[in-house]
Amino acid sequence: MGGCRICGGDLSVFLDLGRQRLSDVFRDPADDSPEFWYHLQVAVCAACRMVQLRDEVPRERMFHGDYPFRTSTSQRMIDHFTRTATRFHEQELTGTDPFVVEIGCNDGTMLATLAARGVRHLGVDPATSAVADARRRGVNAVADYFEQASAERIRKQHGAADLVYAANTICHIPYLDSILAGLDVLLREDGVFVFEDPYLGDVVDLGSFDQIYDEHFYLFSATTVADLAARFGFALVDVERLPVHGGEVRYTLARRGTRPTSPAVAALIAEEARRDLHADQTLANFAEEVARRRTQLVATLTALRAEGNTIAGYGATAKSATVLNYCGIGPELVPVIYDTTPGKQGLLAPGSHIPVRAFPADPADYPDCFLLLAWNHAEEIMAKETAFRAAGGRWVRYVPEVSVS
Ligand code: TMP
Ligand code: ZN
């Protein structure tokens, strides 16, 4: 088949999630133009074992001025990024006049902490409206795609960066050759590139197949990121597992030979080898589990509806497009999805066309059951919605398994 985006090796598809709509394109109910679709197939490279999408959606279709997602819709993520910024300030940004760049800064949730501390910084994000939100809070940000050419412009204008950071962004970018060339231009000789994204190991463990959608082009692991780094003169010098977004890994890359490597890197690579994480059989078992999950979820929702329960989706997450469209769940099973994001409210969810609305002001208007589409924020949501359960409300989940409780 050919075509690995990293090494050109042969790709083999192990999971087909069918025809899908773009996960962050919410639709005006009055719009009856045909919806763009693409084929969501997940493949592994025979040579470097990188897990990636077979088809690439043009970036301008996904990341544009109206990109609706905002980091600051989750208090737990705000806390996570405040801690991250504080740690960077204390550990990486200690020289005179340090400079930090964030790729995919969104509304500036992470950089706001560093801006308030007077650290020289720049956010880069193609989502113009998110960049405007970042600027309103005093964060320096430009609406642009990060790649080799923009990295060169930043270097010319601001000088070298001590740290480049990206959260939930690098896995969105197929052209990592240009990203790493850009880092080579932009980073100081002993600077670091730190990024965090959903971890293949957690996706396989949890069966969280909805981590796969148009924007999530890669599912990284320590093994494949170490290989990627080495191809471009960098080394993977640290890894840290993060308990956010259903399980992520934070990777630290430095130019080869400039930093000692943490023992955590060899430990995670050894664990991935021990469990055969990238083996065809492991990935085939995962795909079988995904098909089982679909059958169980549809049967569970159908039974709940037949018993006369009202059901609503909780959180119009990007990942919910995958689960709703792959399972064929539409308004007949889930008539509404509630979400706190203003830019999603009043619109229809991609593909499923389930209306997205603000949460009812009166808890008496809550449904009998919530389908927990924002399962990656479960802890925060459960803490917030104790009254729902106390009043007899039930949660329908599909990660880590289908359950009603
Ligand atoms: P994410 O999984 O990409 O972070 O998206 C989470 C979505 O869920 C986002 O649209 C905001 C929404 N959300 C709520 O509506 N209520 C909540 O309590 C949380 C945490 C998220
Ligand atoms: Zn490859």
GROMACS .gro file of C-alpha atoms and ligand atoms in nm:
model
  427
    1MET     CA    1   0.000   0.000   0.000
    2GLY     CA    2   0.287   0.243   0.084
    3GLY     CA    3   0.261   0.592   0.216
    4CYS     CA    4   0.373   0.625   0.581
    5ARG     CA    5   0.382   1.000   0.649
    6ILE     CA    6   0.700   0.957   0.857
    7CYS     CA    7   0.915   0.707   0.668
    8GLY     CA    8   0.737   0.617   0.343
    9GLY     CA    9   0.693   0.255   0.459
   10ASP     CA   10   0.396   0.034   0.376
   11LEU     CA   11   0.075   0.110   0.562
   12SER     CA   12  -0.178  -0.154   0.657
   13VAL     CA   13  -0.528  -0.054   0.768
   14PHE     CA   14  -0.641  -0.227   1.089
   15LEU     CA   15  -0.956  -0.030   1.166
   16ASP     CA   16  -1.219   0.118   0.934
   17LEU     CA   17  -1.449   0.370   1.104
   18GLY     CA   18  -1.635   0.444   0.782
   19ARG     CA   19  -1.746   0.766   0.615
   20GLN     CA   20  -1.711   1.051   0.860
   21ARG     CA   21  -1.783   1.422   0.879
   22LEU     CA   22  -1.532   1.674   1.012
   23SER     CA   23  -1.545   1.653   1.389
   24ASP     CA   24  -1.536   2.026   1.463
   25VAL     CA   25  -1.760   2.152   1.184
   26PHE     CA   26  -2.094   2.218   1.351
   27ARG     CA   27  -2.369   2.301   1.106
   28ASP     CA   28  -2.628   2.573   1.086
   29PRO     CA   29  -2.973   2.406   1.079
   30ALA     CA   30  -3.065   2.628   0.781
   31ASP     CA   31  -2.763   2.507   0.579
   32ASP     CA   32  -2.863   2.235   0.332
   33SER     CA   33  -2.541   2.223   0.129
   34PRO     CA   34  -2.377   1.881   0.102
   35GLU     CA   35  -2.152   1.800   0.398
   36PHE     CA   36  -1.784   1.725   0.331
   37TRP     CA   37  -1.695   1.368   0.418
   38TYR     CA   38  -1.380   1.163   0.433
   39HIS     CA   39  -1.300   0.797   0.495
   40LEU     CA   40  -1.173   0.736   0.849
   41GLN     CA   41  -0.933   0.442   0.831
   42VAL     CA   42  -0.652   0.380   1.077
   43ALA     CA   43  -0.328   0.222   0.963
   44VAL     CA   44   0.008   0.113   1.102
   45CYS     CA   45   0.340   0.144   0.921
   46ALA     CA   46   0.517  -0.187   0.857
   47ALA     CA   47   0.857  -0.017   0.896
   48CYS     CA   48   0.841   0.246   1.174
   49ARG     CA   49   0.510   0.123   1.337
   50MET     CA   50   0.364   0.475   1.357
   51VAL     CA   51  -0.017   0.455   1.385
   52GLN     CA   52  -0.177   0.710   1.152
   53LEU     CA   53  -0.480   0.787   0.939
   54ARG     CA   54  -0.486   0.653   0.585
   55ASP     CA   55  -0.649   0.970   0.446
   56GLU     CA   56  -0.543   1.325   0.515
   57VAL     CA   57  -0.801   1.604   0.532
   58PRO     CA   58  -0.667   1.941   0.403
   59ARG     CA   59  -0.574   2.149   0.707
   60GLU     CA   60  -0.772   2.455   0.594
   61ARG     CA   61  -1.094   2.250   0.622
   62MET     CA   62  -1.024   2.166   0.988
   63PHE     CA   63  -0.836   2.459   1.140
   64HIS     CA   64  -0.987   2.786   1.029
   65GLY     CA   65  -1.126   3.109   1.171
   66ASP     CA   66  -1.442   2.947   1.309
   67TYR     CA   67  -1.271   2.655   1.485
   68PRO     CA   68  -1.508   2.626   1.782
   69PHE     CA   69  -1.307   2.437   2.046
   70ARG     CA   70  -1.183   2.636   2.346
   71THR     CA   71  -0.936   2.498   2.600
   72SER     CA   72  -1.087   2.701   2.882
   73THR     CA   73  -1.421   2.512   2.878
   74SER     CA   74  -1.272   2.265   3.127
   75GLN     CA   75  -1.163   2.385   3.472
   76ARG     CA   76  -0.946   2.078   3.509
   77MET     CA   77  -0.760   2.160   3.187
   78ILE     CA   78  -0.713   2.521   3.304
   79ASP     CA   79  -0.556   2.383   3.624
   80HIS     CA   80  -0.340   2.141   3.422
   81PHE     CA   81  -0.205   2.419   3.198
   82THR     CA   82  -0.148   2.658   3.489
   83ARG     CA   83   0.063   2.390   3.660
   84THR     CA   84   0.244   2.322   3.333
   85ALA     CA   85   0.327   2.692   3.284
   86THR     CA   86   0.450   2.725   3.641
   87ARG     CA   87   0.676   2.424   3.600
   88PHE     CA   88   0.817   2.558   3.273
   89HIS     CA   89   0.886   2.892   3.438
   90GLU     CA   90   1.073   2.728   3.725
   91GLN     CA   91   1.261   2.460   3.529
   92GLU     CA   92   1.310   2.559   3.164
   93LEU     CA   93   1.273   2.938   3.146
   94THR     CA   94   1.540   3.031   3.398
   95GLY     CA   95   1.795   3.216   3.179
   96THR     CA   96   1.798   3.588   3.107
   97ASP     CA   97   1.504   3.699   2.894
   98PRO     CA   98   1.380   3.351   2.802
   99PHE     CA   99   1.143   3.306   2.507
  100VAL     CA  100   0.871   3.041   2.473
  101VAL     CA  101   0.656   2.951   2.172
  102GLU     CA  102   0.333   2.751   2.192
  103ILE     CA  103   0.211   2.574   1.879
  104GLY     CA  104  -0.170   2.553   1.886
  105CYS     CA  105  -0.212   2.802   2.170
  106ASN     CA  106  -0.592   2.818   2.125
  107ASP     CA  107  -0.736   3.077   2.369
  108GLY     CA  108  -0.404   3.124   2.549
  109THR     CA  109  -0.492   2.917   2.857
  110MET     CA  110  -0.131   2.803   2.912
  111LEU     CA  111   0.048   3.120   2.797
  112ALA     CA  112  -0.168   3.351   3.013
  113THR     CA  113   0.022   3.235   3.324
  114LEU     CA  114   0.359   3.310   3.162
  115ALA     CA  115   0.234   3.642   3.022
  116ALA     CA  116   0.128   3.746   3.372
  117ARG     CA  117   0.479   3.662   3.495
  118GLY     CA  118   0.635   3.880   3.224
  119VAL     CA  119   0.789   3.594   3.023
  120ARG     CA  120   0.850   3.667   2.655
  121HIS     CA  121   0.617   3.438   2.460
  122LEU     CA  122   0.432   3.381   2.135
  123GLY     CA  123   0.132   3.162   2.058
  124VAL     CA  124   0.082   3.035   1.703
  125ASP     CA  125  -0.257   2.898   1.598
  126PRO     CA  126  -0.450   2.905   1.269
  127ALA     CA  127  -0.783   2.944   1.453
  128THR     CA  128  -0.824   3.321   1.420
  129SER     CA  129  -1.115   3.351   1.663
  130ALA     CA  130  -0.927   3.151   1.931
  131VAL     CA  131  -0.621   3.373   1.877
  132ALA     CA  132  -0.845   3.679   1.926
  133ASP     CA  133  -0.961   3.530   2.259
  134ALA     CA  134  -0.595   3.478   2.359
  135ARG     CA  135  -0.507   3.838   2.274
  136ARG     CA  136  -0.800   3.970   2.476
  137ARG     CA  137  -0.642   3.817   2.784
  138GLY     CA  138  -0.302   3.974   2.719
  139VAL     CA  139  -0.132   3.685   2.539
  140ASN     CA  140   0.085   3.755   2.232
  141ALA     CA  141  -0.041   3.533   1.956
  142VAL     CA  142  -0.044   3.514   1.576
  143ALA     CA  143  -0.297   3.340   1.354
  144ASP     CA  144  -0.076   3.107   1.153
  145TYR     CA  145   0.012   2.745   1.090
  146PHE     CA  146   0.339   2.644   1.252
  147GLU     CA  147   0.575   2.496   0.993
  148GLN     CA  148   0.926   2.556   0.864
  149ALA     CA  149   0.845   2.889   0.691
  150SER     CA  150   0.660   3.041   0.989
  151ALA     CA  151   0.932   2.914   1.226
  152GLU     CA  152   1.188   3.103   1.020
  153ARG     CA  153   0.978   3.422   1.044
  154ILE     CA  154   0.944   3.384   1.422
  155ARG     CA  155   1.317   3.326   1.463
  156LYS     CA  156   1.396   3.637   1.260
  157GLN     CA  157   1.153   3.854   1.454
  158HIS     CA  158   1.195   3.723   1.811
  159GLY     CA  159   1.522   3.528   1.821
  160ALA     CA  160   1.571   3.168   1.932
  161ALA     CA  161   1.327   2.992   2.164
  162ASP     CA  162   1.430   2.822   2.488
  163LEU     CA  163   1.115   2.612   2.480
  164VAL     CA  164   0.854   2.519   2.223
  165TYR     CA  165   0.541   2.359   2.363
  166ALA     CA  166   0.231   2.203   2.208
  167ALA     CA  167  -0.065   2.034   2.376
  168ASN     CA  168  -0.313   1.831   2.172
  169THR     CA  169  -0.172   1.978   1.855
  170ILE     CA  170   0.122   1.778   1.717
  171CYS     CA  171  -0.091   1.467   1.659
  172HIS     CA  172  -0.310   1.693   1.439
  173ILE     CA  173  -0.026   1.764   1.196
  174PRO     CA  174   0.060   1.512   0.922
  175TYR     CA  175   0.366   1.705   0.792
  176LEU     CA  176   0.597   1.648   1.090
  177ASP     CA  177   0.903   1.681   0.866
  178SER     CA  178   0.828   2.052   0.830
  179ILE     CA  179   0.752   2.084   1.202
  180LEU     CA  180   1.087   1.931   1.303
  181ALA     CA  181   1.273   2.139   1.044
  182GLY     CA  182   1.099   2.444   1.193
  183LEU     CA  183   1.207   2.344   1.543
  184ASP     CA  184   1.562   2.305   1.424
  185VAL     CA  185   1.549   2.666   1.303
  186LEU     CA  186   1.371   2.808   1.604
  187LEU     CA  187   1.512   2.629   1.911
  188ARG     CA  188   1.824   2.741   2.091
  189GLU     CA  189   2.107   2.489   2.074
  190ASP     CA  190   2.008   2.344   2.414
  191GLY     CA  191   1.637   2.426   2.391
  192VAL     CA  192   1.360   2.169   2.423
  193PHE     CA  193   1.041   2.080   2.242
  194VAL     CA  194   0.770   1.948   2.475
  195PHE     CA  195   0.442   1.811   2.344
  196GLU     CA  196   0.155   1.604   2.480
  197ASP     CA  197  -0.105   1.401   2.295
  198PRO     CA  198  -0.334   1.100   2.346
  199TYR     CA  199  -0.128   0.785   2.407
  200LEU     CA  200  -0.172   0.477   2.188
  201GLY     CA  201  -0.126   0.255   2.496
  202ASP     CA  202  -0.423   0.417   2.673
  203VAL     CA  203  -0.640   0.406   2.360
  204VAL     CA  204  -0.579   0.031   2.329
  205ASP     CA  205  -0.631  -0.029   2.704
  206LEU     CA  206  -0.956   0.169   2.721
  207GLY     CA  207  -1.087   0.083   2.374
  208SER     CA  208  -1.126   0.460   2.334
  209PHE     CA  209  -1.167   0.450   1.957
  210ASP     CA  210  -1.326   0.795   1.955
  211GLN     CA  211  -0.978   0.940   2.010
  212ILE     CA  212  -0.955   0.873   1.636
  213TYR     CA  213  -1.099   1.142   1.408
  214ASP     CA  214  -0.994   1.375   1.127
  215GLU     CA  215  -0.784   1.601   1.352
  216HIS     CA  216  -0.606   1.317   1.535
  217PHE     CA  217  -0.384   1.208   1.247
  218TYR     CA  218  -0.131   1.021   1.465
  219LEU     CA  219  -0.159   0.805   1.775
  220PHE     CA  220   0.186   0.834   1.928
  221SER     CA  221   0.386   0.605   2.155
  222ALA     CA  222   0.732   0.635   2.309
  223THR     CA  223   0.868   0.385   2.056
  224THR     CA  224   0.745   0.572   1.748
  225VAL     CA  225   0.824   0.921   1.880
  226ALA     CA  226   1.182   0.815   1.963
  227ASP     CA  227   1.216   0.688   1.605
  228LEU     CA  228   1.065   1.008   1.465
  229ALA     CA  229   1.298   1.230   1.671
  230ALA     CA  230   1.607   1.037   1.562
  231ARG     CA  231   1.520   1.084   1.193
  232PHE     CA  232   1.553   1.462   1.237
  233GLY     CA  233   1.861   1.491   1.458
  234PHE     CA  234   1.665   1.506   1.783
  235ALA     CA  235   1.637   1.262   2.074
  236LEU     CA  236   1.344   1.172   2.297
  237VAL     CA  237   1.490   1.263   2.638
  238ASP     CA  238   1.185   1.237   2.865
  239VAL     CA  239   0.833   1.096   2.879
  240GLU     CA  240   0.565   1.148   3.136
  241ARG     CA  241   0.221   0.988   3.142
  242LEU     CA  242  -0.056   1.239   3.199
  243PRO     CA  243  -0.402   1.164   3.341
  244VAL     CA  244  -0.581   1.415   3.114
  245HIS     CA  245  -0.800   1.358   2.807
  246GLY     CA  246  -0.826   0.987   2.870
  247GLY     CA  247  -0.452   0.927   2.899
  248GLU     CA  248  -0.173   1.117   2.729
  249VAL     CA  249   0.205   1.118   2.719
  250ARG     CA  250   0.415   1.434   2.742
  251TYR     CA  251   0.727   1.392   2.527
  252THR     CA  252   1.041   1.605   2.558
  253LEU     CA  253   1.272   1.628   2.257
  254ALA     CA  254   1.616   1.789   2.251
  255ARG     CA  255   1.889   1.804   1.991
  256ARG     CA  256   2.087   1.481   2.001
  257GLY     CA  257   2.361   1.492   2.263
  258THR     CA  258   2.248   1.810   2.439
  259ARG     CA  259   2.053   1.659   2.731
  260PRO     CA  260   2.075   1.343   2.939
  261THR     CA  261   1.797   1.092   2.871
  262SER     CA  262   1.562   1.014   3.157
  263PRO     CA  263   1.531   0.646   3.250
  264ALA     CA  264   1.156   0.689   3.197
  265VAL     CA  265   1.212   0.677   2.819
  266ALA     CA  266   1.373   0.331   2.813
  267ALA     CA  267   1.117   0.210   3.068
  268LEU     CA  268   0.816   0.311   2.858
  269ILE     CA  269   0.971   0.176   2.536
  270ALA     CA  270   1.041  -0.154   2.715
  271GLU     CA  271   0.684  -0.169   2.843
  272GLU     CA  272   0.550  -0.110   2.491
  273ALA     CA  273   0.769  -0.395   2.361
  274ARG     CA  274   0.664  -0.628   2.644
  275ARG     CA  275   0.297  -0.577   2.570
  276ASP     CA  276   0.344  -0.591   2.189
  277LEU     CA  277   0.169  -0.254   2.162
  278HIS     CA  278   0.244  -0.208   1.791
  279ALA     CA  279   0.192  -0.572   1.687
  280ASP     CA  280  -0.063  -0.648   1.415
  281GLN     CA  281  -0.243  -0.888   1.652
  282THR     CA  282  -0.276  -0.625   1.927
  283LEU     CA  283  -0.421  -0.376   1.680
  284ALA     CA  284  -0.655  -0.640   1.531
  285ASN     CA  285  -0.783  -0.723   1.883
  286PHE     CA  286  -0.843  -0.352   1.942
  287ALA     CA  287  -1.044  -0.330   1.619
  288GLU     CA  288  -1.258  -0.629   1.727
  289GLU     CA  289  -1.325  -0.460   2.060
  290VAL     CA  290  -1.436  -0.143   1.877
  291ALA     CA  291  -1.696  -0.339   1.677
  292ARG     CA  292  -1.823  -0.506   1.999
  293ARG     CA  293  -1.848  -0.166   2.168
  294ARG     CA  294  -2.065  -0.033   1.883
  295THR     CA  295  -2.311  -0.325   1.904
  296GLN     CA  296  -2.338  -0.293   2.284
  297LEU     CA  297  -2.380   0.084   2.286
  298VAL     CA  298  -2.654   0.088   2.022
  299ALA     CA  299  -2.838  -0.199   2.201
  300THR     CA  300  -2.812  -0.017   2.535
  301LEU     CA  301  -2.943   0.315   2.403
  302THR     CA  302  -3.222   0.141   2.209
  303ALA     CA  303  -3.333  -0.048   2.523
  304LEU     CA  304  -3.327   0.267   2.737
  305ARG     CA  305  -3.542   0.450   2.482
  306ALA     CA  306  -3.782   0.154   2.456
  307GLU     CA  307  -3.828   0.171   2.834
  308GLY     CA  308  -3.937   0.533   2.792
  309ASN     CA  309  -3.622   0.709   2.915
  310THR     CA  310  -3.519   1.047   2.779
  311ILE     CA  311  -3.153   1.063   2.676
  312ALA     CA  312  -2.922   1.356   2.604
  313GLY     CA  313  -2.556   1.371   2.506
  314TYR     CA  314  -2.318   1.535   2.757
  315GLY     CA  315  -2.050   1.739   2.573
  316ALA     CA  316  -2.037   1.787   2.195
  317THR     CA  317  -1.673   1.681   2.188
  318ALA     CA  318  -1.483   1.644   1.863
  319LYS     CA  319  -1.445   1.275   1.946
  320SER     CA  320  -1.823   1.232   1.973
  321ALA     CA  321  -1.845   1.269   1.592
  322THR     CA  322  -1.659   0.938   1.559
  323VAL     CA  323  -1.875   0.744   1.804
  324LEU     CA  324  -2.208   0.887   1.687
  325ASN     CA  325  -2.140   0.844   1.315
  326TYR     CA  326  -1.965   0.507   1.342
  327CYS     CA  327  -2.250   0.372   1.556
  328GLY     CA  328  -2.521   0.538   1.343
  329ILE     CA  329  -2.663   0.722   1.646
  330GLY     CA  330  -2.888   1.015   1.548
  331PRO     CA  331  -3.162   1.231   1.701
  332GLU     CA  332  -3.401   0.932   1.722
  333LEU     CA  333  -3.182   0.783   1.998
  334VAL     CA  334  -3.017   1.098   2.135
  335PRO     CA  335  -3.237   1.401   2.052
  336VAL     CA  336  -3.003   1.667   2.194
  337ILE     CA  337  -2.641   1.721   2.306
  338TYR     CA  338  -2.571   1.978   2.576
  339ASP     CA  339  -2.242   2.171   2.566
  340THR     CA  340  -2.105   2.481   2.737
  341THR     CA  341  -1.919   2.612   2.428
  342PRO     CA  342  -2.100   2.917   2.285
  343GLY     CA  343  -1.961   2.847   1.934
  344LYS     CA  344  -2.129   2.503   1.923
  345GLN     CA  345  -2.469   2.594   2.068
  346GLY     CA  346  -2.762   2.634   1.829
  347LEU     CA  347  -2.586   2.423   1.565
  348LEU     CA  348  -2.611   2.059   1.457
  349ALA     CA  349  -2.346   1.802   1.547
  350PRO     CA  350  -2.142   1.689   1.242
  351GLY     CA  351  -2.300   1.400   1.052
  352SER     CA  352  -2.546   1.290   1.321
  353HIS     CA  353  -2.725   1.628   1.298
  354ILE     CA  354  -2.817   1.609   1.665
  355PRO     CA  355  -2.895   1.964   1.787
  356VAL     CA  356  -2.640   2.111   2.029
  357ARG     CA  357  -2.778   2.334   2.302
  358ALA     CA  358  -2.674   2.506   2.624
  359PHE     CA  359  -2.743   2.302   2.938
  360PRO     CA  360  -3.096   2.354   3.077
  361ALA     CA  361  -3.094   2.623   3.344
  362ASP     CA  362  -3.344   2.421   3.547
  363PRO     CA  363  -3.212   2.077   3.655
  364ALA     CA  364  -3.575   1.958   3.636
  365ASP     CA  365  -3.528   1.973   3.257
  366TYR     CA  366  -3.236   1.730   3.264
  367PRO     CA  367  -3.298   1.394   3.089
  368ASP     CA  368  -3.335   1.055   3.259
  369CYS     CA  369  -2.999   0.946   3.118
  370PHE     CA  370  -2.690   1.126   2.993
  371LEU     CA  371  -2.468   0.970   2.727
  372LEU     CA  372  -2.125   1.078   2.853
  373LEU     CA  373  -1.964   1.194   2.528
  374ALA     CA  374  -1.709   1.406   2.722
  375TRP     CA  375  -1.588   1.092   2.909
  376ASN     CA  376  -1.235   1.237   2.912
  377HIS     CA  377  -1.365   1.501   3.156
  378ALA     CA  378  -1.559   1.246   3.367
  379GLU     CA  379  -1.401   1.338   3.700
  380GLU     CA  380  -1.480   1.708   3.662
  381ILE     CA  381  -1.831   1.640   3.532
  382MET     CA  382  -1.922   1.390   3.806
  383ALA     CA  383  -1.811   1.640   4.068
  384LYS     CA  384  -2.031   1.905   3.908
  385GLU     CA  385  -2.340   1.691   3.844
  386THR     CA  386  -2.393   1.520   4.178
  387ALA     CA  387  -2.754   1.647   4.192
  388PHE     CA  388  -2.836   1.468   3.864
  389ARG     CA  389  -2.740   1.128   4.005
  390ALA     CA  390  -2.896   1.206   4.345
  391ALA     CA  391  -3.225   1.270   4.160
  392GLY     CA  392  -3.206   0.924   3.999
  393GLY     CA  393  -3.030   1.025   3.675
  394ARG     CA  394  -2.811   0.763   3.507
  395TRP     CA  395  -2.488   0.785   3.305
  396VAL     CA  396  -2.444   0.583   2.988
  397ARG     CA  397  -2.077   0.525   2.911
  398TYR     CA  398  -1.887   0.351   2.636
  399VAL     CA  399  -1.531   0.399   2.771
  400PRO     CA  400  -1.373   0.189   2.921
  401GLU     CA  401  -1.680  -0.028   2.852
  402VAL     CA  402  -2.049   0.011   2.784
  403SER     CA  403  -2.229   0.067   3.114
  404VAL     CA  404  -2.535   0.236   3.266
  405SER     CA  405  -2.507   0.352   3.624
  406TMP     P1  406  -1.266   1.808   2.454
  406TMP     O1  407  -1.293   1.665   2.488
  406TMP     O2  408  -1.209   1.823   2.316
  406TMP     O3  409  -1.191   1.879   2.562
  406TMP     O4  410  -1.409   1.880   2.443
  406TMP     C1  411  -1.493   1.888   2.555
  406TMP     C2  412  -1.627   1.941   2.512
  406TMP     O5  413  -1.721   1.920   2.618
  406TMP     C3  414  -1.628   2.092   2.485
  406TMP     O6  415  -1.713   2.117   2.373
  406TMP     C4  416  -1.687   2.152   2.612
  406TMP     C5  417  -1.777   2.042   2.661
  406TMP     N1  418  -1.790   2.038   2.807
  406TMP     C6  419  -1.914   2.065   2.864
  406TMP     O7  420  -2.010   2.095   2.794
  406TMP     N2  421  -1.924   2.061   3.001
  406TMP     C7  422  -1.818   2.029   3.082
  406TMP     O8  423  -1.832   2.026   3.205
  406TMP     C8  424  -1.691   2.000   3.022
  406TMP     C9  425  -1.573   1.965   3.106
  406TMP    C10  426  -1.681   2.005   2.884
  407ZN      ZN  427   0.674   0.458   0.882
   0.00000   0.00000   0.00000
